[in-house]
Coordinates of C-alpha atoms in Angstrom, one line a residue:
X18 CA 22.7 20.5 5.9
X19 CA 23.7 24.2 6.2
X20 CA 24.2 26.1 2.9
X21 CA 26.0 29.4 2.7
X22 CA 24.4 31.8 0.3
X23 CA 26.0 35.1 -0.8
X24 CA 23.8 38.2 -1.5
X25 CA 24.6 41.7 -2.6
X26 CA 23.5 44.5 -0.4
X27 CA 23.3 48.1 -1.8
X28 CA 24.8 50.7 0.6
X29 CA 24.6 54.4 0.6
X30 CA 26.4 56.4 -2.2
X31 CA 25.9 53.5 -4.6
X32 CA 28.4 51.2 -2.9
X33 CA 27.7 47.5 -2.8
X34 CA 29.0 44.7 -0.6
X35 CA 28.7 41.0 -0.8
X36 CA 27.8 39.2 2.5
X37 CA 27.0 35.6 3.4
X38 CA 23.7 34.6 5.0
X39 CA 23.0 31.1 6.4
X40 CA 20.1 29.0 5.0
X41 CA 18.9 25.8 6.4
X42 CA 18.2 23.0 3.8
X43 CA 16.0 20.5 5.6
X44 CA 15.5 16.9 4.7
X45 CA 12.0 15.4 4.6
X46 CA 12.0 14.3 8.2
X47 CA 12.9 17.8 9.4
X48 CA 10.1 19.3 7.2
X49 CA 7.5 16.9 8.4
X50 CA 8.5 17.6 12.0
X51 CA 8.4 21.3 11.4
X52 CA 5.0 21.1 9.7
X53 CA 3.7 18.6 12.2
X54 CA 2.1 16.7 9.3
X55 CA 3.0 13.4 7.5
X56 CA 1.3 13.2 4.1
X57 CA 0.3 9.7 3.1
X58 CA -1.0 8.6 -0.3
X59 CA -3.4 5.7 -0.8
X60 CA -6.6 4.5 -2.5
X61 CA -9.8 3.9 -0.6
X62 CA -11.1 0.9 -2.4
X63 CA -8.9 -1.8 -0.9
X64 CA -10.7 -3.1 2.2
X65 CA -9.8 -3.9 4.9
X66 CA -6.7 -1.7 4.4
X67 CA -8.5 1.4 3.2
X68 CA -12.2 2.0 2.5
X69 CA -15.0 4.5 3.0
X70 CA -17.2 3.3 5.8
X71 CA -21.0 3.7 6.2
X72 CA -20.6 7.2 7.6
X73 CA -18.5 8.3 4.6
X74 CA -15.2 8.3 6.6
X75 CA -11.9 6.9 5.5
X76 CA -11.4 3.8 7.6
X77 CA -9.4 0.5 7.7
X78 CA -6.1 -1.0 8.9
X79 CA -3.9 1.6 7.4
X80 CA -5.8 4.4 9.1
X81 CA -5.2 2.8 12.5
X82 CA -1.6 1.8 11.7
X83 CA -0.6 5.3 10.6
X84 CA -2.4 6.8 13.7
X85 CA 0.2 4.8 15.7
X86 CA 3.0 5.9 13.5
X87 CA 1.9 9.5 13.9
X88 CA 2.0 9.1 17.7
X89 CA 5.6 7.7 17.5
X90 CA 6.7 10.6 15.3
X91 CA 4.7 13.3 17.1
X92 CA 2.8 14.4 14.0
X93 CA -0.6 14.3 12.5
X94 CA -1.5 12.1 9.4
X95 CA -2.9 13.8 6.3
X96 CA -4.4 11.4 3.8
X97 CA -4.2 12.0 0.0
X98 CA -6.6 9.7 -1.8
X99 CA -6.2 8.6 -5.5
X100 CA -7.0 5.7 -7.7
X101 CA -4.3 3.0 -7.3
X102 CA -2.7 3.5 -10.8
X103 CA -2.1 7.1 -9.9
X104 CA -0.7 6.7 -6.4
X105 CA 2.9 5.7 -7.2
X106 CA 3.4 8.4 -10.0
X107 CA 2.0 10.9 -7.4
X108 CA 4.6 9.8 -4.9
X109 CA 7.4 10.3 -7.4
X110 CA 5.9 13.8 -8.2
X111 CA 6.2 14.7 -4.5
X112 CA 2.5 15.0 -3.8
X113 CA 2.9 13.2 -0.4
X114 CA 5.7 11.8 1.7
X115 CA 5.0 8.1 1.4
X116 CA 2.4 5.5 0.3
X117 CA 0.2 3.4 2.6
X118 CA -1.5 1.3 0.0
X119 CA 0.0 -1.1 0.9
X120 CA 1.7 -2.6 -2.1
X121 CA 2.8 -6.2 -2.7
X122 CA 6.6 -6.3 -2.4
X123 CA 7.9 -7.4 -5.9
X124 CA 11.3 -7.3 -7.5
X125 CA 10.4 -4.6 -9.9
X126 CA 8.9 -2.4 -7.3
X127 CA 11.8 -2.9 -4.9
X128 CA 14.3 -1.8 -7.6
X129 CA 12.4 1.5 -7.9
X130 CA 11.1 2.2 -4.3
X131 CA 12.0 1.6 -0.7
X132 CA 9.7 -0.8 1.1
X133 CA 9.4 -0.6 4.9
X134 CA 8.7 -3.4 7.4
X135 CA 5.9 -5.7 6.0
X136 CA 2.5 -5.3 7.7
X137 CA 0.6 -8.4 6.4
X138 CA 0.8 -11.3 4.1
X139 CA -0.1 -10.6 0.4
X140 CA -0.4 -14.1 -1.2
X141 CA -3.0 -14.0 -3.9
X142 CA -6.1 -16.2 -3.9
X143 CA -9.5 -16.5 -5.7
X144 CA -12.9 -15.1 -4.6
X145 CA -15.9 -16.6 -6.2
X146 CA -19.7 -16.3 -5.8
X147 CA -20.9 -18.4 -2.9
X148 CA -23.2 -20.5 -4.9
X149 CA -20.8 -21.2 -7.8
X150 CA -19.8 -24.8 -7.3
X151 CA -17.8 -24.9 -10.6
X152 CA -14.8 -23.3 -8.8
X153 CA -13.7 -25.5 -5.9
X154 CA -9.9 -25.1 -6.5
X155 CA -7.7 -22.4 -8.0
X156 CA -7.2 -24.4 -11.2
X157 CA -11.0 -24.4 -11.8
X158 CA -10.8 -20.8 -13.1
X159 CA -9.3 -22.3 -16.4
X160 CA -11.2 -20.8 -19.4
X161 CA -13.1 -18.3 -17.2
X162 CA -13.0 -14.5 -16.8
X163 CA -11.1 -13.3 -13.7
X164 CA -11.1 -9.7 -12.5
X165 CA -8.5 -7.7 -10.7
X166 CA -7.4 -4.1 -10.0
X167 CA -5.6 -2.2 -12.7
X168 CA -1.8 -2.0 -12.4
X169 CA -1.8 -4.4 -9.4
X170 CA 0.6 -7.2 -8.5
X171 CA -2.5 -9.4 -8.1
X172 CA -3.5 -8.8 -11.7
X173 CA 0.0 -9.7 -12.9
X174 CA 0.0 -13.0 -10.8
X175 CA -3.5 -13.9 -12.1
X176 CA -2.2 -13.5 -15.7
X177 CA 0.9 -15.6 -15.0
X178 CA -1.1 -18.4 -13.2
X179 CA -3.8 -18.4 -15.8
X180 CA -1.3 -19.0 -18.6
X181 CA -0.2 -22.3 -16.9
X182 CA -3.8 -23.7 -17.0
X183 CA -5.2 -26.1 -19.7
X184 CA -7.4 -23.3 -20.9
X185 CA -6.0 -19.7 -20.5
X186 CA -8.1 -17.3 -18.4
X187 CA -9.4 -14.0 -19.6
X188 CA -8.5 -11.1 -17.3
X189 CA -10.6 -8.0 -16.8
X190 CA -9.0 -4.9 -15.3
X191 CA -10.9 -2.5 -13.0
X192 CA -10.1 0.9 -11.6
X193 CA -10.4 -0.6 -8.1
X194 CA -11.3 -3.9 -6.5
X195 CA -14.8 -2.8 -5.4
X196 CA -15.9 -2.6 -9.1
X197 CA -14.5 -6.1 -9.6
X198 CA -16.5 -7.4 -6.6
X199 CA -19.6 -5.8 -7.9
X200 CA -19.2 -7.5 -11.3
X201 CA -18.5 -10.8 -9.6
X202 CA -21.7 -10.5 -7.5
X203 CA -23.7 -9.7 -10.7
X204 CA -22.2 -12.7 -12.5
X205 CA -20.4 -10.7 -15.2
X206 CA -17.1 -12.4 -14.3
X207 CA -16.4 -15.8 -12.7
X208 CA -13.9 -14.8 -10.0
X209 CA -11.7 -12.0 -8.6
X210 CA -7.9 -12.5 -7.9
X211 CA -6.8 -10.5 -4.8
X212 CA -4.6 -11.0 -1.8
X213 CA -6.0 -13.4 0.8
X214 CA -6.5 -10.9 3.6
X215 CA -8.6 -8.7 1.3
X216 CA -10.9 -11.4 0.0
X217 CA -11.2 -13.1 3.4
X218 CA -12.5 -9.8 4.7
X219 CA -15.0 -9.4 1.8
X220 CA -16.3 -12.9 2.2
X221 CA -16.7 -12.5 5.9
X222 CA -18.8 -9.4 5.4
X223 CA -21.0 -11.0 2.8
X224 CA -20.9 -14.8 3.2
X225 CA -24.1 -15.3 1.3
X226 CA -22.6 -13.6 -1.8
X227 CA -18.9 -14.5 -1.8
X228 CA -16.6 -17.4 -0.9
X229 CA -12.8 -17.8 -0.8
X230 CA -11.2 -20.5 -2.8
X231 CA -8.3 -22.2 -1.0
X232 CA -5.4 -22.7 -1.1
X233 CA -4.0 -19.4 -2.4
X234 CA -2.5 -19.8 -5.9
X235 CA 0.0 -17.0 -5.7
X236 CA 3.6 -17.1 -4.5
X237 CA 4.3 -16.2 -0.9
X238 CA 4.4 -12.5 -0.6
X239 CA 4.0 -9.5 1.7
X240 CA 2.4 -6.1 1.8
X241 CA 4.6 -3.1 2.7
X242 CA 4.5 0.7 2.8
X243 CA 6.5 2.6 0.2
X244 CA 8.7 5.5 0.0
X245 CA 11.2 6.8 -2.7
X246 CA 14.9 6.1 -2.8
X247 CA 15.8 9.8 -2.8
X248 CA 18.5 10.6 -0.3
X249 CA 16.4 13.4 1.1
X250 CA 13.6 11.0 2.0
X251 CA 15.7 8.4 3.9
X252 CA 15.7 10.0 7.3
X253 CA 11.9 10.2 7.3
X254 CA 11.6 6.6 6.1
X255 CA 14.1 5.5 8.7
X256 CA 11.9 7.1 11.4
X257 CA 8.7 5.4 10.1
X258 CA 10.5 2.1 9.8
X259 CA 11.7 2.4 13.5
X260 CA 8.1 3.2 14.5
X261 CA 6.7 0.2 12.6
X262 CA 9.2 -2.2 14.3
X263 CA 8.3 -0.7 17.7
X264 CA 4.6 -1.1 17.0
X265 CA 5.2 -4.8 16.1
X266 CA 7.4 -5.4 19.2
X267 CA 4.9 -4.1 21.7
X268 CA 2.0 -6.0 20.3
X269 CA 0.0 -3.1 18.8
X270 CA 0.5 -4.4 15.2
X271 CA -0.9 -7.8 16.2
X272 CA -4.0 -6.3 17.7
X273 CA -4.6 -4.2 14.6
X274 CA -4.1 -7.3 12.3
X275 CA -6.6 -9.3 14.5
X276 CA -9.1 -6.5 14.4
X277 CA -9.1 -6.0 10.6
X278 CA -8.1 -9.5 9.2
X279 CA -9.4 -11.8 11.9
X280 CA -5.8 -13.2 12.3
X281 CA -2.3 -12.1 13.0
X282 CA 0.6 -12.4 10.5
X283 CA 4.2 -13.4 11.2
X284 CA 6.0 -10.8 9.1
X285 CA 9.7 -9.9 9.0
X286 CA 10.9 -6.6 10.4
X287 CA 12.8 -5.9 7.2
X288 CA 11.3 -6.2 3.7
X289 CA 12.6 -9.6 2.3
X290 CA 14.0 -10.1 -1.1
X291 CA 10.9 -11.0 -3.2
X292 CA 10.7 -14.2 -5.3
X293 CA 8.9 -12.6 -8.2

């Protein structure tokens, strides 16, 4: 919106006059368009959404998806990489425009943040060592140590599920899921709880090391991109939301899902009310 600011101008002979000048207060969409850059925060230890590939480059589903969003908005994407437990605080501090993540859509998060159109299913399942025959169903983790990423919805669901078993599980928190996978491979923990698309990707890449335990134990859920609820940010988030819906409608989202997850997900255009 336009704001009228009054300034004093000193004239000759010591006379002063007050005159208005017009200043333009831009919302976040206008600023992004003016700069030509959309800043997106994420972590890079959450394959296949975000990871560092063999060449040392940031790669994954989110990189490809936001490349399409950038085309729709006519801007470049600048990535800001942080550990996951620092991403949402950095969003609130204004270090970037929105979060890729993506994050599981939960009631607590939806109260605090705005979620855009879901991009994949996020239901939580168990990853075990390929040769560990003691875990054939989710309930077989009873009494065992299960790893998950710090401050994640997957960790919270693992704790909730574990408390329902005959023998409670012990949970171990990690800065990122890559560290949890490494401890699992080394036998320091019995399993890792993460969303099905993530662990399916990991198991497909290393079938001799890891295996997925089915069915998933978590409640049906979805992954979505995040922005703040600040009025200033809503025009930008509206534009990204419209871009995501268009990318879904014309088939680009399906192709990206099949590329990175090996399957496509039927996700709603609007973030649904979560069950947990």
